[in-house]
Amino acid sequence: MEVLFLIVGFISLVLLLFTNRFLVFGFLSIASFLSYFMIVGSGTWLSFFLFLFGILLIILELFIPNFGLIGIIGGLSLGFGYFTSQVDVWGSVLDLALAFILATVTAFILLKKGYSFLPAKTLVLGTSMQKEQGYSAGKDYSAYLRRRGVAVTTLRPSGKVEIDGNVLDVVSNGPIIREGSEVEVIHVEGTKIIVREL
């Protein structure tokens, strides 16, 4: 029966990570873990705080990935705090395993229901920047297609060309184009402008 407190604690943590109700599920989780430690545990307050500190570090690892160092320290702290307070080690292992399994099932159900994992929102850009909305990765040079200009430097194969009073960085379509030669833009690919000599 005491394992219910552990199960409620871990399920509350899962709900905390899938919703924005940190206070409600955070308080419920701490209260459940405390109740479990008071009933089943025989350790000190230090064991309980090490357990909570380990959980906090593991959650922090989800939000701030740093090659697992914080998560490893959190796991060790959680394990040390939990097992040093238990009298029946094998029983506590089963309790912890059951709580983890049910918490994982809860997380899977929430994902299936359309809930999103909060740490993922902090790591992944949720909006896309569309060209139609005015966003652009670079200047659009497609307006220069089929325009003519004059090479202001020798293109070997890159160089500068003046078109309509604007000096642009361009690339020749193969051969070297001498300074002063008349050129035409034959292809535009993003910010890359390809010209040929007329």
mmCIF file of C-alpha atoms in Angstrom:
data_model
loop_
_atom_site.group_PDB
_atom_site.id
_atom_site.type_symbol
_atom_site.label_atom_id
_atom_site.label_comp_id
_atom_site.label_asym_id
_atom_site.label_seq_id
_atom_site.Cartn_x
_atom_site.Cartn_y
_atom_site.Cartn_z
ATOM 1 C CA MET A 1 0.000 0.000 0.000
ATOM 2 C CA GLU A 2 2.891 2.352 0.790
ATOM 3 C CA VAL A 3 4.125 2.011 -2.788
ATOM 4 C CA LEU A 4 1.124 4.120 -3.879
ATOM 5 C CA PHE A 5 2.842 7.190 -2.426
ATOM 6 C CA LEU A 6 5.925 6.480 -4.534
ATOM 7 C CA ILE A 7 3.792 5.873 -7.627
ATOM 8 C CA VAL A 8 1.808 9.098 -7.109
ATOM 9 C CA GLY A 9 5.091 10.976 -6.615
ATOM 10 C CA PHE A 10 6.600 9.823 -9.903
ATOM 11 C CA ILE A 11 3.357 10.214 -11.872
ATOM 12 C CA SER A 12 3.088 13.757 -10.499
ATOM 13 C CA LEU A 13 6.603 14.423 -11.792
ATOM 14 C CA VAL A 14 5.553 13.206 -15.233
ATOM 15 C CA LEU A 15 2.473 15.449 -15.180
ATOM 16 C CA LEU A 16 4.698 18.326 -14.080
ATOM 17 C CA LEU A 17 6.895 17.796 -17.158
ATOM 18 C CA PHE A 18 3.949 17.591 -19.565
ATOM 19 C CA THR A 19 1.857 20.480 -18.225
ATOM 20 C CA ASN A 20 2.566 23.962 -16.969
ATOM 21 C CA ARG A 21 1.102 23.294 -13.499
ATOM 22 C CA PHE A 22 4.417 23.202 -11.693
ATOM 23 C CA LEU A 23 3.111 24.252 -8.267
ATOM 24 C CA VAL A 24 0.261 21.734 -8.092
ATOM 25 C CA PHE A 25 2.145 18.671 -9.306
ATOM 26 C CA GLY A 26 5.407 19.751 -7.689
ATOM 27 C CA PHE A 27 3.742 20.001 -4.270
ATOM 28 C CA LEU A 28 1.859 16.714 -4.789
ATOM 29 C CA SER A 29 5.078 14.963 -5.801
ATOM 30 C CA ILE A 30 7.068 16.217 -2.783
ATOM 31 C CA ALA A 31 4.206 15.402 -0.383
ATOM 32 C CA SER A 32 3.899 11.876 -1.824
ATOM 33 C CA PHE A 33 7.630 11.189 -1.611
ATOM 34 C CA LEU A 34 7.752 12.544 1.942
ATOM 35 C CA SER A 35 4.846 10.315 2.965
ATOM 36 C CA TYR A 36 6.584 7.279 1.451
ATOM 37 C CA PHE A 37 9.844 8.051 3.252
ATOM 38 C CA MET A 38 8.044 8.611 6.580
ATOM 39 C CA ILE A 39 6.114 5.325 6.344
ATOM 40 C CA VAL A 40 8.598 2.972 4.674
ATOM 41 C CA GLY A 41 11.968 4.627 5.190
ATOM 42 C CA SER A 42 14.104 4.425 8.282
ATOM 43 C CA GLY A 43 16.661 7.021 7.223
ATOM 44 C CA THR A 44 17.130 10.635 8.092
ATOM 45 C CA TRP A 45 15.984 13.865 6.551
ATOM 46 C CA LEU A 46 19.316 13.888 4.715
ATOM 47 C CA SER A 47 18.283 10.753 2.787
ATOM 48 C CA PHE A 48 15.015 12.393 1.764
ATOM 49 C CA PHE A 49 16.715 15.623 0.650
ATOM 50 C CA LEU A 50 19.355 13.674 -1.310
ATOM 51 C CA PHE A 51 16.511 11.819 -3.042
ATOM 52 C CA LEU A 52 14.748 15.095 -3.943
ATOM 53 C CA PHE A 53 18.031 16.717 -4.976
ATOM 54 C CA GLY A 54 18.709 13.787 -7.311
ATOM 55 C CA ILE A 55 15.282 14.174 -8.931
ATOM 56 C CA LEU A 56 15.873 17.924 -9.318
ATOM 57 C CA LEU A 57 19.216 17.323 -11.055
ATOM 58 C CA ILE A 58 17.694 14.748 -13.415
ATOM 59 C CA ILE A 59 14.934 17.203 -14.366
ATOM 60 C CA LEU A 60 17.558 19.934 -14.809
ATOM 61 C CA GLU A 61 19.458 17.628 -17.161
ATOM 62 C CA LEU A 62 16.326 17.424 -19.349
ATOM 63 C CA PHE A 63 16.220 21.215 -19.688
ATOM 64 C CA ILE A 64 19.982 21.854 -19.898
ATOM 65 C CA PRO A 65 21.684 18.916 -21.646
ATOM 66 C CA ASN A 66 25.410 18.805 -20.785
ATOM 67 C CA PHE A 67 26.617 15.357 -21.864
ATOM 68 C CA GLY A 68 24.849 13.653 -18.931
ATOM 69 C CA LEU A 69 27.054 14.888 -16.069
ATOM 70 C CA ILE A 70 24.207 16.509 -14.127
ATOM 71 C CA GLY A 71 21.974 13.503 -14.836
ATOM 72 C CA ILE A 72 24.603 11.034 -13.591
ATOM 73 C CA ILE A 73 25.129 13.015 -10.370
ATOM 74 C CA GLY A 74 21.346 13.232 -9.994
ATOM 75 C CA GLY A 75 20.927 9.489 -10.472
ATOM 76 C CA LEU A 76 23.613 8.730 -7.897
ATOM 77 C CA SER A 77 22.094 11.176 -5.416
ATOM 78 C CA LEU A 78 18.595 9.746 -5.962
ATOM 79 C CA GLY A 79 19.820 6.161 -5.532
ATOM 80 C CA PHE A 80 21.926 6.934 -2.474
ATOM 81 C CA GLY A 81 19.130 8.896 -0.798
ATOM 82 C CA TYR A 82 16.548 6.216 -1.579
ATOM 83 C CA PHE A 83 18.425 3.034 -0.698
ATOM 84 C CA THR A 84 20.096 4.331 2.478
ATOM 85 C CA SER A 85 16.659 4.941 3.945
ATOM 86 C CA GLN A 86 15.235 1.484 3.163
ATOM 87 C CA VAL A 87 15.182 -1.559 5.454
ATOM 88 C CA ASP A 88 13.909 -4.064 2.873
ATOM 89 C CA VAL A 89 16.229 -3.450 -0.084
ATOM 90 C CA TRP A 90 14.603 -5.922 -2.494
ATOM 91 C CA GLY A 91 11.134 -4.671 -1.631
ATOM 92 C CA SER A 92 12.234 -1.088 -2.232
ATOM 93 C CA VAL A 93 13.756 -2.078 -5.589
ATOM 94 C CA LEU A 94 10.398 -3.552 -6.633
ATOM 95 C CA ASP A 95 8.580 -0.438 -5.384
ATOM 96 C CA LEU A 96 10.896 1.838 -7.367
ATOM 97 C CA ALA A 97 10.668 -0.324 -10.504
ATOM 98 C CA LEU A 98 6.862 -0.363 -10.349
ATOM 99 C CA ALA A 99 6.738 3.411 -9.879
ATOM 100 C CA PHE A 100 9.080 3.966 -12.840
ATOM 101 C CA ILE A 101 7.074 1.631 -15.091
ATOM 102 C CA LEU A 102 3.752 3.322 -14.265
ATOM 103 C CA ALA A 103 5.298 6.784 -14.711
ATOM 104 C CA THR A 104 6.639 5.720 -18.130
ATOM 105 C CA VAL A 105 3.210 4.385 -19.135
ATOM 106 C CA THR A 106 1.654 7.690 -18.028
ATOM 107 C CA ALA A 107 4.164 9.636 -20.151
ATOM 108 C CA PHE A 108 3.402 7.410 -23.155
ATOM 109 C CA ILE A 109 -0.359 7.952 -22.751
ATOM 110 C CA LEU A 110 0.110 11.731 -22.489
ATOM 111 C CA LEU A 111 2.202 11.742 -25.671
ATOM 112 C CA LYS A 112 -0.485 9.730 -27.458
ATOM 113 C CA LYS A 113 -3.113 12.216 -26.252
ATOM 114 C CA GLY A 114 -1.180 15.069 -27.881
ATOM 115 C CA TYR A 115 0.618 16.523 -24.877
ATOM 116 C CA SER A 116 4.141 17.734 -25.544
ATOM 117 C CA PHE A 117 7.201 17.269 -23.387
ATOM 118 C CA LEU A 118 8.072 20.672 -21.858
ATOM 119 C CA PRO A 119 11.892 20.332 -22.068
ATOM 120 C CA ALA A 120 11.568 19.630 -25.800
ATOM 121 C CA LYS A 121 9.879 23.013 -26.239
ATOM 122 C CA THR A 122 12.951 24.731 -24.831
ATOM 123 C CA LEU A 123 15.269 22.889 -27.210
ATOM 124 C CA VAL A 124 13.308 22.896 -30.443
ATOM 125 C CA LEU A 125 12.107 25.967 -32.310
ATOM 126 C CA GLY A 126 8.331 25.722 -32.339
ATOM 127 C CA THR A 127 7.713 28.187 -35.151
ATOM 128 C CA SER A 128 8.950 28.236 -38.712
ATOM 129 C CA MET A 129 10.091 31.368 -40.486
ATOM 130 C CA GLN A 130 8.341 31.465 -43.814
ATOM 131 C CA LYS A 131 9.362 33.623 -46.748
ATOM 132 C CA GLU A 132 5.729 34.735 -47.099
ATOM 133 C CA GLN A 133 5.901 36.238 -43.607
ATOM 134 C CA GLY A 134 8.905 38.357 -44.516
ATOM 135 C CA TYR A 135 11.650 36.092 -43.163
ATOM 136 C CA SER A 136 14.661 35.374 -45.320
ATOM 137 C CA ALA A 137 17.938 33.569 -44.785
ATOM 138 C CA GLY A 138 19.632 36.029 -47.141
ATOM 139 C CA LYS A 139 18.952 38.716 -49.694
ATOM 140 C CA ASP A 140 16.886 37.660 -52.687
ATOM 141 C CA TYR A 141 18.885 38.207 -55.897
ATOM 142 C CA SER A 142 16.384 36.596 -58.266
ATOM 143 C CA ALA A 143 15.447 40.059 -59.630
ATOM 144 C CA TYR A 144 18.876 40.234 -61.299
ATOM 145 C CA LEU A 145 18.208 37.199 -63.503
ATOM 146 C CA ARG A 146 18.812 38.064 -67.213
ATOM 147 C CA ARG A 147 20.109 41.514 -66.229
ATOM 148 C CA ARG A 148 23.292 42.805 -67.856
ATOM 149 C CA GLY A 149 26.203 44.598 -66.298
ATOM 150 C CA VAL A 150 29.963 45.203 -66.412
ATOM 151 C CA ALA A 151 32.710 43.268 -64.608
ATOM 152 C CA VAL A 152 34.494 45.689 -62.254
ATOM 153 C CA THR A 153 37.109 43.039 -61.390
ATOM 154 C CA THR A 154 38.427 40.031 -63.273
ATOM 155 C CA LEU A 155 36.289 36.969 -62.520
ATOM 156 C CA ARG A 156 38.589 34.005 -61.719
ATOM 157 C CA PRO A 157 35.856 32.618 -61.495
ATOM 158 C CA SER A 158 34.518 34.866 -58.704
ATOM 159 C CA GLY A 159 34.638 38.623 -58.672
ATOM 160 C CA LYS A 160 32.510 41.747 -58.742
ATOM 161 C CA VAL A 161 30.044 43.008 -61.317
ATOM 162 C CA GLU A 162 28.143 46.283 -61.487
ATOM 163 C CA ILE A 163 24.475 45.945 -62.458
ATOM 164 C CA ASP A 164 22.109 48.928 -62.370
ATOM 165 C CA GLY A 165 24.516 50.840 -60.163
ATOM 166 C CA ASN A 166 24.876 47.977 -57.645
ATOM 167 C CA VAL A 167 28.178 46.130 -57.192
ATOM 168 C CA LEU A 168 27.524 42.432 -56.633
ATOM 169 C CA ASP A 169 29.664 39.408 -55.810
ATOM 170 C CA VAL A 170 29.260 36.929 -58.661
ATOM 171 C CA VAL A 171 30.748 33.765 -60.157
ATOM 172 C CA SER A 172 31.426 33.155 -63.834
ATOM 173 C CA ASN A 173 29.935 30.147 -65.556
ATOM 174 C CA GLY A 174 33.402 28.716 -66.162
ATOM 175 C CA PRO A 175 35.913 30.765 -68.118
ATOM 176 C CA ILE A 176 37.804 33.770 -66.742
ATOM 177 C CA ILE A 177 36.023 37.051 -67.524
ATOM 178 C CA ARG A 178 38.236 40.117 -67.821
ATOM 179 C CA GLU A 179 37.560 43.415 -66.044
ATOM 180 C CA GLY A 180 35.388 45.737 -68.151
ATOM 181 C CA SER A 181 33.663 42.899 -70.017
ATOM 182 C CA GLU A 182 29.892 42.980 -70.444
ATOM 183 C CA VAL A 183 28.155 40.134 -68.642
ATOM 184 C CA GLU A 184 24.683 38.712 -68.175
ATOM 185 C CA VAL A 185 23.209 36.956 -65.141
ATOM 186 C CA ILE A 186 22.215 33.470 -66.267
ATOM 187 C CA HIS A 187 21.404 31.792 -62.957
ATOM 188 C CA VAL A 188 20.596 32.778 -59.366
ATOM 189 C CA GLU A 189 20.775 30.198 -56.597
ATOM 190 C CA GLY A 190 20.076 31.766 -53.196
ATOM 191 C CA THR A 191 22.831 34.336 -52.748
ATOM 192 C CA LYS A 192 24.952 32.834 -55.525
ATOM 193 C CA ILE A 193 24.831 34.782 -58.802
ATOM 194 C CA ILE A 194 26.243 33.144 -61.942
ATOM 195 C CA VAL A 195 27.107 35.243 -64.996
ATOM 196 C CA ARG A 196 28.406 34.689 -68.531
ATOM 197 C CA GLU A 197 30.368 36.968 -70.751
ATOM 198 C CA LEU A 198 28.463 38.490 -73.662
#
